[in-house]
mmCIF file of C-alpha atoms and ligand atoms in Angstrom:
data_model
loop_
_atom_site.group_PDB
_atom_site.id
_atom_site.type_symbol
_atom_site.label_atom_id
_atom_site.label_comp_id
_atom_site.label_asym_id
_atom_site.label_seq_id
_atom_site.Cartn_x
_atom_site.Cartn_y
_atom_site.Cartn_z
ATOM 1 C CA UNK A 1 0.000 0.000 0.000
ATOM 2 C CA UNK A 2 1.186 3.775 -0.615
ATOM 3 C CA UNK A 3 0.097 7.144 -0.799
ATOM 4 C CA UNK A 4 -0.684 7.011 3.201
ATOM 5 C CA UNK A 5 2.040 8.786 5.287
ATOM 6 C CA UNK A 6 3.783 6.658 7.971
ATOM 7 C CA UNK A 7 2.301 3.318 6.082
ATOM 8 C CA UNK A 8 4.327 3.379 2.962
ATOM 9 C CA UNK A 9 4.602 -0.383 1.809
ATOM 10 C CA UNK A 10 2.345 -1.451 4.506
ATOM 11 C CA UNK A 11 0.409 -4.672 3.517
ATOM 12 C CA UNK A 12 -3.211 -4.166 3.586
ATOM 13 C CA UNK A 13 -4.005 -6.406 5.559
ATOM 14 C CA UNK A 14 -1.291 -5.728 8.140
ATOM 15 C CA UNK A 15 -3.067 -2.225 8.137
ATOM 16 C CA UNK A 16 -6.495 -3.648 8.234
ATOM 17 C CA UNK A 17 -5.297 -5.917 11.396
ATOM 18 C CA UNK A 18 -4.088 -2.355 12.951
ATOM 19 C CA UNK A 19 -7.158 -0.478 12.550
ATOM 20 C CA UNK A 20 -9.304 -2.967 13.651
ATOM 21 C CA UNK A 21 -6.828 -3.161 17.077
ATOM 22 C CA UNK A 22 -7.116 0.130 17.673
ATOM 23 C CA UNK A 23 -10.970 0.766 16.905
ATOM 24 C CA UNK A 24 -11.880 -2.219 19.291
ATOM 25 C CA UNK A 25 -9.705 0.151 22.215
ATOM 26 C CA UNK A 26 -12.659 2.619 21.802
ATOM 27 C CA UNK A 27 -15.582 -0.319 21.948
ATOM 28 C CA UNK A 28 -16.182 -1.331 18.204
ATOM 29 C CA UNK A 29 -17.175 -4.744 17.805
ATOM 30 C CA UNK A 30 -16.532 -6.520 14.701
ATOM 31 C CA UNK A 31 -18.643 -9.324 13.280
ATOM 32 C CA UNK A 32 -17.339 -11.913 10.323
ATOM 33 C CA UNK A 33 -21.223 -11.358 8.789
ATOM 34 C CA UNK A 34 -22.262 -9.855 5.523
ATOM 35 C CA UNK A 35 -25.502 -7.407 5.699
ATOM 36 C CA UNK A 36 -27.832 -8.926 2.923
ATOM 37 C CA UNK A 37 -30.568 -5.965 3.665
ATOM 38 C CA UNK A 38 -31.164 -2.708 5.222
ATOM 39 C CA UNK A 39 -34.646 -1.659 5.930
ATOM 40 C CA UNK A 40 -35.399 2.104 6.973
ATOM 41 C CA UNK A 41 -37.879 3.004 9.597
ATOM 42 C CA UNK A 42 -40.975 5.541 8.792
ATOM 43 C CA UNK A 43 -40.001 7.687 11.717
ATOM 44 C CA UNK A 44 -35.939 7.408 11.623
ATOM 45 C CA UNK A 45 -33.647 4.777 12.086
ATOM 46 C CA UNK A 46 -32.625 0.984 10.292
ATOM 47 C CA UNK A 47 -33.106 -2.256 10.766
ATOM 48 C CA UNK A 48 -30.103 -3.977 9.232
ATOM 49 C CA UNK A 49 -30.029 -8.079 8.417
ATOM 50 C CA UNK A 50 -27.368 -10.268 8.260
ATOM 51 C CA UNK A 51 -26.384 -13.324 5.933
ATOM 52 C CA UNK A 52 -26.228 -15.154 9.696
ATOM 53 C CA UNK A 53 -30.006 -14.270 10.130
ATOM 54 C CA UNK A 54 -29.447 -11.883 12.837
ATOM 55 C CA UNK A 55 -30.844 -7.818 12.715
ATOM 56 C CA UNK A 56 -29.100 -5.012 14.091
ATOM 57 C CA UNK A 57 -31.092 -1.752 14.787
ATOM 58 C CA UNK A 58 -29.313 1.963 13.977
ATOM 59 C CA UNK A 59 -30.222 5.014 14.433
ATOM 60 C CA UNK A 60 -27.540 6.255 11.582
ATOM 61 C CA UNK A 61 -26.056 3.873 8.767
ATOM 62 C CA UNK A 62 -22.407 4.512 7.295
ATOM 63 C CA UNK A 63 -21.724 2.298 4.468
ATOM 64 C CA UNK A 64 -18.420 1.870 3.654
ATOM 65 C CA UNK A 65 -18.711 -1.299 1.510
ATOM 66 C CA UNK A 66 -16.222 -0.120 -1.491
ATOM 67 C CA UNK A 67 -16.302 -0.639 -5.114
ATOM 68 C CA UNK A 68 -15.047 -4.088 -7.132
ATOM 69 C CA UNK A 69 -12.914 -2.881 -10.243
ATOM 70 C CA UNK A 70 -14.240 -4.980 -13.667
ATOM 71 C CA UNK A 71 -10.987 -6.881 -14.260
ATOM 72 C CA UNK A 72 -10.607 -6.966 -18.329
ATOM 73 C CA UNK A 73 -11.356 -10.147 -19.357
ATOM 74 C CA UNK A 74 -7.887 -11.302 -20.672
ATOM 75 C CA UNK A 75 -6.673 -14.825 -19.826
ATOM 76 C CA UNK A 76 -3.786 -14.702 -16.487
ATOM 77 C CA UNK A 77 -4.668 -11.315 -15.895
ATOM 78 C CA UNK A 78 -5.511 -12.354 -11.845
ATOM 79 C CA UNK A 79 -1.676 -13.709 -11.566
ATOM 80 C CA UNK A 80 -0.554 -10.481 -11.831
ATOM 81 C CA UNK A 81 -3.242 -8.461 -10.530
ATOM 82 C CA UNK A 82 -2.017 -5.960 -7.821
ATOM 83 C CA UNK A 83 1.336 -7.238 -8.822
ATOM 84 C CA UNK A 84 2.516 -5.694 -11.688
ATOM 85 C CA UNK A 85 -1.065 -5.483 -13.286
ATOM 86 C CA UNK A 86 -3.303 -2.339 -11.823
ATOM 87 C CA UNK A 87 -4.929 0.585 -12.010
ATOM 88 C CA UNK A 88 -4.323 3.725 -10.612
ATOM 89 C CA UNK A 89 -0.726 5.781 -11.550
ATOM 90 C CA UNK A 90 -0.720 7.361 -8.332
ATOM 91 C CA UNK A 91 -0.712 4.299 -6.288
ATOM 92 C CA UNK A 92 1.611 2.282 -8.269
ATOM 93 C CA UNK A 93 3.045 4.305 -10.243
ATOM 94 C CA UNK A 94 6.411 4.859 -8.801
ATOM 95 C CA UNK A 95 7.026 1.696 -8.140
ATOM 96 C CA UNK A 96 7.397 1.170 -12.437
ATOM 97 C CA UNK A 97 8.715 4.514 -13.133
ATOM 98 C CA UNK A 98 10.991 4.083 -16.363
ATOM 99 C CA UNK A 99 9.760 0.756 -17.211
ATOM 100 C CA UNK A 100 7.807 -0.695 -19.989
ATOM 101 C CA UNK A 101 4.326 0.021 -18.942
ATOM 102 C CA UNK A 102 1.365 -0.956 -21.370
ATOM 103 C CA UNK A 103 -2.220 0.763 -20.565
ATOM 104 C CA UNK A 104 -5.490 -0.971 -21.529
ATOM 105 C CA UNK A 105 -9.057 0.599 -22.219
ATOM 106 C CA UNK A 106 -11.752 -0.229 -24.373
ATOM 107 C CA UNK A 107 -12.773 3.159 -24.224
ATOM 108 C CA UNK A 108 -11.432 6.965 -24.312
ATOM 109 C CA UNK A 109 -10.786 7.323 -20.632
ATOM 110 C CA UNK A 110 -7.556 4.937 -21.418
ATOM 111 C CA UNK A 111 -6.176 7.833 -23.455
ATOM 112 C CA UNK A 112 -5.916 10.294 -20.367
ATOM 113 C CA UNK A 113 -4.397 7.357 -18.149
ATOM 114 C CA UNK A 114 -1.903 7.102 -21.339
ATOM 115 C CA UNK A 115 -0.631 10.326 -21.367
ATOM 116 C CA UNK A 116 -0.377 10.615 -17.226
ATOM 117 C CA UNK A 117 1.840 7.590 -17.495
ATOM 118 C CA UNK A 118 3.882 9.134 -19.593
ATOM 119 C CA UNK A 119 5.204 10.915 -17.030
ATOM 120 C CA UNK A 120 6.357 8.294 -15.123
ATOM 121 C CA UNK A 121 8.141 6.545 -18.020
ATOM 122 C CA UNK A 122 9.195 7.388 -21.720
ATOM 123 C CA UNK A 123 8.014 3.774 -22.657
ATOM 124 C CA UNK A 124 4.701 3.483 -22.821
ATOM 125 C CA UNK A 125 1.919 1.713 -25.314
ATOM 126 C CA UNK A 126 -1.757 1.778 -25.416
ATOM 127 C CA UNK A 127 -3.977 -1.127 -26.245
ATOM 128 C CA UNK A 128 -7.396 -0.476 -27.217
ATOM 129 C CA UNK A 129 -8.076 -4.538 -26.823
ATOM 130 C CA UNK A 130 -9.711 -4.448 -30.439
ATOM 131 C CA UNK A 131 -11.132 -1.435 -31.002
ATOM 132 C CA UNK A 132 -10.356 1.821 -32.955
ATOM 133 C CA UNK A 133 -12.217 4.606 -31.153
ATOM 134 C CA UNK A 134 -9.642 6.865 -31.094
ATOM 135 C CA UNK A 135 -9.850 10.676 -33.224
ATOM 136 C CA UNK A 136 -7.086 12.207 -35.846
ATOM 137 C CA UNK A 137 -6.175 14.320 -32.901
ATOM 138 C CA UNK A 138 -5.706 11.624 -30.418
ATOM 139 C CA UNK A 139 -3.464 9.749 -32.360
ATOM 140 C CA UNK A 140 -1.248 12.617 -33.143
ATOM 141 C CA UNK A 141 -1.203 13.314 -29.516
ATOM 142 C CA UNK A 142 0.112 9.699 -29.178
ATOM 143 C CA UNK A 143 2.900 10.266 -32.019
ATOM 144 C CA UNK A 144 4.048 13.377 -30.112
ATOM 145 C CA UNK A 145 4.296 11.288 -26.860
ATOM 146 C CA UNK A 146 5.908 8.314 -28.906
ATOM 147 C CA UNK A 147 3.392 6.224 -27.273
ATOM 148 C CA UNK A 148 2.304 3.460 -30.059
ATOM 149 C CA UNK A 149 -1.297 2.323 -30.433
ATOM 150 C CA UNK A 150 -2.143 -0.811 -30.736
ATOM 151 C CA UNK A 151 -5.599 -1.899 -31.787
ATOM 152 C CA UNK A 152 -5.020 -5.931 -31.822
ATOM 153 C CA UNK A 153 -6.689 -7.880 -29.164
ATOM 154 C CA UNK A 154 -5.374 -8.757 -26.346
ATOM 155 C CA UNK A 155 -5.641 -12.679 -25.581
ATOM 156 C CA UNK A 156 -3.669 -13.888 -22.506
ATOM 157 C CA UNK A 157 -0.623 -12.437 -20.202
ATOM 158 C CA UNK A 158 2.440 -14.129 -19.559
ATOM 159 C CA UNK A 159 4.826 -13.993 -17.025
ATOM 160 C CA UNK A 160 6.222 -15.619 -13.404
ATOM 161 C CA UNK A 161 5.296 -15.459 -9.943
ATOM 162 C CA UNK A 162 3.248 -12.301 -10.239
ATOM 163 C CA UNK A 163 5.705 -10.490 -12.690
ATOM 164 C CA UNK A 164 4.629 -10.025 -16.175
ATOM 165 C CA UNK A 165 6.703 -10.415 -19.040
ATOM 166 C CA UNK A 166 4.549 -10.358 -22.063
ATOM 167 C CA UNK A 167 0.720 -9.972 -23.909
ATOM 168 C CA UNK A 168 0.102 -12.100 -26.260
ATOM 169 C CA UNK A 169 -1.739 -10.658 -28.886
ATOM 170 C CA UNK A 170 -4.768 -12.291 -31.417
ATOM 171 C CA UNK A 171 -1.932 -11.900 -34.566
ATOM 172 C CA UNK A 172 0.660 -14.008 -32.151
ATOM 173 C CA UNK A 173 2.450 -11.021 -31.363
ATOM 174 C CA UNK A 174 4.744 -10.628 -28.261
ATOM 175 C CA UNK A 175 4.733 -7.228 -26.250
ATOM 176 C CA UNK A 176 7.152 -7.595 -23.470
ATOM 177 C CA UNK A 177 5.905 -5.303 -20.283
ATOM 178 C CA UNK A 178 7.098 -4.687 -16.848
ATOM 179 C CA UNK A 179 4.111 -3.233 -15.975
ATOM 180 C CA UNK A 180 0.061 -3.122 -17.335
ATOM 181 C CA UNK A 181 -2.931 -0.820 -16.382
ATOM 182 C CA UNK A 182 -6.130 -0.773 -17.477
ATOM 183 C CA UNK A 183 -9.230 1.324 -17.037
ATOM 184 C CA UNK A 184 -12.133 -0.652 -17.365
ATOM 185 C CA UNK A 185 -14.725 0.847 -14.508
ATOM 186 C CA UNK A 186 -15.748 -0.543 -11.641
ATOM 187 C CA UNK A 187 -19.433 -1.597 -10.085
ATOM 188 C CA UNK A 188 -20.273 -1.522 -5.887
ATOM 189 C CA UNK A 189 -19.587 -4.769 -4.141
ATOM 190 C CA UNK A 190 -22.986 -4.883 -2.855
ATOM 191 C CA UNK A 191 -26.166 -3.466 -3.429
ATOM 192 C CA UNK A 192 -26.585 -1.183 0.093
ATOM 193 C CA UNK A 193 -26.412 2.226 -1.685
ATOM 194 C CA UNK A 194 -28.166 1.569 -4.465
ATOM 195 C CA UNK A 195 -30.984 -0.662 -2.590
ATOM 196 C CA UNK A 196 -31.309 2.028 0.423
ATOM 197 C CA UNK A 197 -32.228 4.640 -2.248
ATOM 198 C CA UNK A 198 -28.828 6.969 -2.582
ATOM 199 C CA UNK A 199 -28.332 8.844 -5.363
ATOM 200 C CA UNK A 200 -26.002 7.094 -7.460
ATOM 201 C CA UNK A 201 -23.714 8.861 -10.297
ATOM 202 C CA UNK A 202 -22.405 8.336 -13.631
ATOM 203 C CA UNK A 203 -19.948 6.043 -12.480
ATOM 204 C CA UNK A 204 -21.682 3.754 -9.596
ATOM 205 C CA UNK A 205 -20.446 5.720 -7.255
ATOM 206 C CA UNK A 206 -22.788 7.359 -4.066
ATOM 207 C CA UNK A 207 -23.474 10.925 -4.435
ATOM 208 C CA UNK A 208 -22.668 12.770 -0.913
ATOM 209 C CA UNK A 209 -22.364 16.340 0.306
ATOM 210 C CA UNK A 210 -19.053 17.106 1.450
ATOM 211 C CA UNK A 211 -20.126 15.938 5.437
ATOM 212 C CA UNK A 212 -20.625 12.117 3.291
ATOM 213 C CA UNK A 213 -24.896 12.811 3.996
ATOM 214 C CA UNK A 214 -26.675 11.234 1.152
ATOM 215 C CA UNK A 215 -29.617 11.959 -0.620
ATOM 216 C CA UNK A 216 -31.593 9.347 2.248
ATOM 217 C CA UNK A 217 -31.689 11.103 5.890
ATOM 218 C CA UNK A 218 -29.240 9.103 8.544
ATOM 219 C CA UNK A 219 -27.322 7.232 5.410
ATOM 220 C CA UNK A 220 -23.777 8.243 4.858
ATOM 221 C CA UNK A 221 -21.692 6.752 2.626
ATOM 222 C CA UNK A 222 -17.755 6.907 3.017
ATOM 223 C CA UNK A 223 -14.765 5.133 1.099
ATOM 224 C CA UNK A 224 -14.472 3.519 -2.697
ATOM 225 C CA UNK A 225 -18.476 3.267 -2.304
ATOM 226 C CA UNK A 226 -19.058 7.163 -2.519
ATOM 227 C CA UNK A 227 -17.446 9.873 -5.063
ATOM 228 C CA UNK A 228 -13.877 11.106 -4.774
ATOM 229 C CA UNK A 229 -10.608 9.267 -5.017
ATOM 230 C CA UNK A 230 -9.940 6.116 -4.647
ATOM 231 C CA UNK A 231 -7.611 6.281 -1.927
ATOM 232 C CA UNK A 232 -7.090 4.791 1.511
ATOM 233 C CA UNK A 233 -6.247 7.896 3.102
ATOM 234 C CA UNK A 234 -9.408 9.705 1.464
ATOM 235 C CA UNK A 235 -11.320 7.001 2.559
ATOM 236 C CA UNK A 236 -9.909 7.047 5.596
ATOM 237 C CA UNK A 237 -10.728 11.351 5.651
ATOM 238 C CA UNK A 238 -14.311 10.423 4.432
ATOM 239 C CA UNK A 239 -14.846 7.796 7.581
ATOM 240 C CA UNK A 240 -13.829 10.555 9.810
ATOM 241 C CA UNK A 241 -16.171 13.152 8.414
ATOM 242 C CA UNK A 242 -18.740 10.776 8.619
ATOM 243 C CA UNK A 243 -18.525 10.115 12.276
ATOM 244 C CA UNK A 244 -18.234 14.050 13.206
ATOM 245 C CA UNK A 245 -21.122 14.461 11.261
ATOM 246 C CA UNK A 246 -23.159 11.494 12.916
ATOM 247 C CA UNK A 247 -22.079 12.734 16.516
ATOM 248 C CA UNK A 248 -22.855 16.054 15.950
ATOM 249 C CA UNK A 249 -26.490 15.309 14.895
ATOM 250 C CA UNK A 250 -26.933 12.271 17.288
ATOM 251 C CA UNK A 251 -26.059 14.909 20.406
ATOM 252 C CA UNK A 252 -28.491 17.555 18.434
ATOM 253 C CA UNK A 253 -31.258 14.914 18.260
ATOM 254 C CA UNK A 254 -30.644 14.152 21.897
ATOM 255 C CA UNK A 255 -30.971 17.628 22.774
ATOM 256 C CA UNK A 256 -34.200 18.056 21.367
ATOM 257 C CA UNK A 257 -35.759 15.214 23.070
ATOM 258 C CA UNK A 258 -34.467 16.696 26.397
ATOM 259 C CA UNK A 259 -35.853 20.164 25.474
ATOM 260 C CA UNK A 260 -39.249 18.431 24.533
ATOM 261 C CA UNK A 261 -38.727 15.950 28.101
ATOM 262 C CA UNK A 262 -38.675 19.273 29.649
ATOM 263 C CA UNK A 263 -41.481 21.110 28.539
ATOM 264 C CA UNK A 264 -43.480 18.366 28.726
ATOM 265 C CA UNK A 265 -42.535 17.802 32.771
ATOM 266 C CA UNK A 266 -42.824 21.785 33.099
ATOM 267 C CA UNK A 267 -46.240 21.801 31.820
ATOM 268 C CA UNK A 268 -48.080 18.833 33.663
ATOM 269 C CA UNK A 269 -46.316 20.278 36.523
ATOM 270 C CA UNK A 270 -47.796 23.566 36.100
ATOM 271 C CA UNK A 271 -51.073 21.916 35.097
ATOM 272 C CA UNK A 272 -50.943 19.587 38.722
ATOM 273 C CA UNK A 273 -50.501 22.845 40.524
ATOM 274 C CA UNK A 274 -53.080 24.835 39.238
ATOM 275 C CA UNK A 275 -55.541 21.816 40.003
ATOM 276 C CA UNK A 276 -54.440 22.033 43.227
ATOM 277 C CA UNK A 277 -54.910 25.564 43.745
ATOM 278 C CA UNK A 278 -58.756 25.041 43.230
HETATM 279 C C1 FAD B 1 -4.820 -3.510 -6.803
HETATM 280 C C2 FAD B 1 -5.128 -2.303 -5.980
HETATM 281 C C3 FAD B 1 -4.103 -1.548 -5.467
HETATM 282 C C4 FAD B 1 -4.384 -0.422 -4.701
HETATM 283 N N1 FAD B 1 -3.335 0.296 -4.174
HETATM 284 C C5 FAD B 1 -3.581 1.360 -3.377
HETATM 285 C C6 FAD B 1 -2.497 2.068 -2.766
HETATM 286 O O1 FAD B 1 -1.338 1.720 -2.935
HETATM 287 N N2 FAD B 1 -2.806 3.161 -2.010
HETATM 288 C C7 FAD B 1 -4.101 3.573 -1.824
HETATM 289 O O2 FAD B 1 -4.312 4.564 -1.119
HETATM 290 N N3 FAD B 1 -5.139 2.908 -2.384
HETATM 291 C C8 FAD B 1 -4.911 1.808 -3.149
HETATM 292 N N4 FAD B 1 -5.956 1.137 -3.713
HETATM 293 C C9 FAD B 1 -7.319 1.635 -3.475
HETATM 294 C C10 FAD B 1 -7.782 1.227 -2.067
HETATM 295 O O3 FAD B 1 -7.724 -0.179 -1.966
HETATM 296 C C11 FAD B 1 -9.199 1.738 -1.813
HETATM 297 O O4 FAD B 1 -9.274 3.115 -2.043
HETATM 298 C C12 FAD B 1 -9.613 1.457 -0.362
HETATM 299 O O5 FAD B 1 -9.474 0.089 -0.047
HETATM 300 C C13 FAD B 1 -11.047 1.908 -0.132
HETATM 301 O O6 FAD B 1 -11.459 1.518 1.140
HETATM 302 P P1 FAD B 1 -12.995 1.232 1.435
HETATM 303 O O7 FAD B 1 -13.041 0.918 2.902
HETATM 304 O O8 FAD B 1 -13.847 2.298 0.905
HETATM 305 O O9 FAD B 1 -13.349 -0.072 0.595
HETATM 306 P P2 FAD B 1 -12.761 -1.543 0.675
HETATM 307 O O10 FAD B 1 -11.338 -1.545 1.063
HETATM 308 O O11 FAD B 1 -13.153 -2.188 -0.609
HETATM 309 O O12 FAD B 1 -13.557 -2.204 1.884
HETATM 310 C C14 FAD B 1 -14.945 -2.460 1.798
HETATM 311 C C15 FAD B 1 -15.267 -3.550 2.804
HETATM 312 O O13 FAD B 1 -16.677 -3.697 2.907
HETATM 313 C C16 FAD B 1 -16.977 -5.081 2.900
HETATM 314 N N5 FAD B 1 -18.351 -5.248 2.413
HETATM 315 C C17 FAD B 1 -18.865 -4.933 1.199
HETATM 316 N N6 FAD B 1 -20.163 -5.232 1.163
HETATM 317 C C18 FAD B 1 -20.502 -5.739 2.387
HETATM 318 C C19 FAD B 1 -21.701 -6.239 2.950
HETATM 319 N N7 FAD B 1 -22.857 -6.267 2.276
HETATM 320 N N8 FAD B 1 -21.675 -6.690 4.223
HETATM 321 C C20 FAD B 1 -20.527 -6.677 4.946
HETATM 322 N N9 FAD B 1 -19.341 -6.203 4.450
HETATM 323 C C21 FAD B 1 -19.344 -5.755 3.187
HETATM 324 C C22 FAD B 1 -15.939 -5.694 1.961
HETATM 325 O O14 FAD B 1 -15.823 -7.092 2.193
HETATM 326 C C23 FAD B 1 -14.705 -4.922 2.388
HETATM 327 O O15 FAD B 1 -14.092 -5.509 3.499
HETATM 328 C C24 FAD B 1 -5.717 -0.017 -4.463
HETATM 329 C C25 FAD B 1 -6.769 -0.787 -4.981
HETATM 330 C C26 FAD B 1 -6.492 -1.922 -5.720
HETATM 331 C C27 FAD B 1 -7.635 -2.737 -6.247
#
């Protein structure tokens, strides 16, 4: 894992051991269940149901159940997956800086990553895995970048113990890499968000204000699952927000009631006294 300070080249789940150590310090209990439905209340709250047939009832709901990326559909691609096979320049990118990195999209958004990665390496090539989508002007942005385009499928990866060393191409072609990434979207790992009634966007992902509220009163969303980068530290930033946000309005709801307790008490008080007085 990078991009967080302090936990450069942390494995993830060394860090996810951590975290969980630390939250259970401050009471959080974690259970090995998945939620297969969350029901909301007329007046407020959720009733949440396990795949262990147990229900769990919340005032507030923070879902932080993250996004699965749609892995290209190229034979050995998992090998290498996380490996020397990913996604995102800023998290890996470093690591393959001056190497022979190929980038993958079936669609435009693979030009942008193309470019960015140029600037990590002066040996780049894009693969369009088949198609030919791209403009006169995108190609001669290419040519200025020397970056060659490649429109032949893509058919299996090659390589050992994680490491790639080649694509094999439909034609039989060879194209030794160090390093692939693709961009190829990415869908929610469950169906919380969208079955709760949040406002999804363009690309799957939870639309929240910038407190993580969704469009559905006491649902936040934080993490992979709502909009923003797809980082650990932003998720990390998001979960915080989230909780601020959840105290804050579970000490304002509380206050209320008290308020209401009060006036309540004051008044058949008043009302007990004045019977008396008769
Ligand atoms: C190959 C790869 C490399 C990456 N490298 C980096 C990196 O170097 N640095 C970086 O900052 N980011 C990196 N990322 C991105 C990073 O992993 C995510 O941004 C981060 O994990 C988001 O955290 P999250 O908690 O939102 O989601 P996740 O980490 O996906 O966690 C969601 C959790 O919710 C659980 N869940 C989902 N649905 C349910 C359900 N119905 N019931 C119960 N549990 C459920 C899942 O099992 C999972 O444990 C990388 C991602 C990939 C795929």
């Amino acid at each position: 894992m990078h991009n967080y300070l302090t936990r450069d080249d942390i494995l993830p789940g060394d860090f996810i051991q951590a975290s969980r150590k630390e939250a259970v310090k401050y009471g959080v209990k974690f259970l090995p269940s998945e939620v297969v439905n969350a029901e909301i209340f007329k007046d407020g709250g959720f009733a949440v149901y396990t795949d262990k047939k147990k229900v769990f009832f919340a005032k507030k709901l923070v879902l932080a159940t993250g996004l699965r990326d749609n892995i290209p559909a190229i034979e050995g691609i998992h090998d290498f997956y996380g490996r020397s096979v990913f996604h995102c320049p800023y998290c890996d990118g470093w690591e393959i800086r001056d190497k022979r990195i190929g980038i993958y999209a079936k669609n435009k958004n693979g030009f942008e990553l193309a470019l960015s990665l140029a600037t990590w390496s002066r040996d780049v090539c894009f693969l369009t895995g088949g198609r030919n989508y791209l403009g006169a002007d995108e190609k001669k942005t290419l040519e200025a970048f020397n970056i060659p385009l490649i429109t032949t499928p893509v058919i299996k990866m090659e390589g050992k113990n994680g490491q790639l060393s080649h694509l094999v191409l439909k034609d039989h072609r060879k194209i030794p890499l160090d390093a692939f990434f693709f961009v190829n979207g990415y869908t929610q790992q469950c169906d919380l968000v969208n079955g709760l009634g949040c406002t999804i966007g363009k690309q799957g992902v939870a639309m929240t204000n910038r407190l993580q509220e969704t469009n559905v009163p006491g649902v936040y969303v934080a993490g992979d699952a709502a909009r923003d980068m797809h980082f650990v530290v932003v998720a990390a930033a998001e979960g915080a927000r989230a909780a601020v946000t959840i105290n804050k309005a579970l000490q304002m709801e509380e206050r209320l009631l008290k308020i209401k307790q009060h006036d309540k008490a004051t008044k058949t008080r008043s009302v007990l006294s004045a019977e008396k007085q008769k």
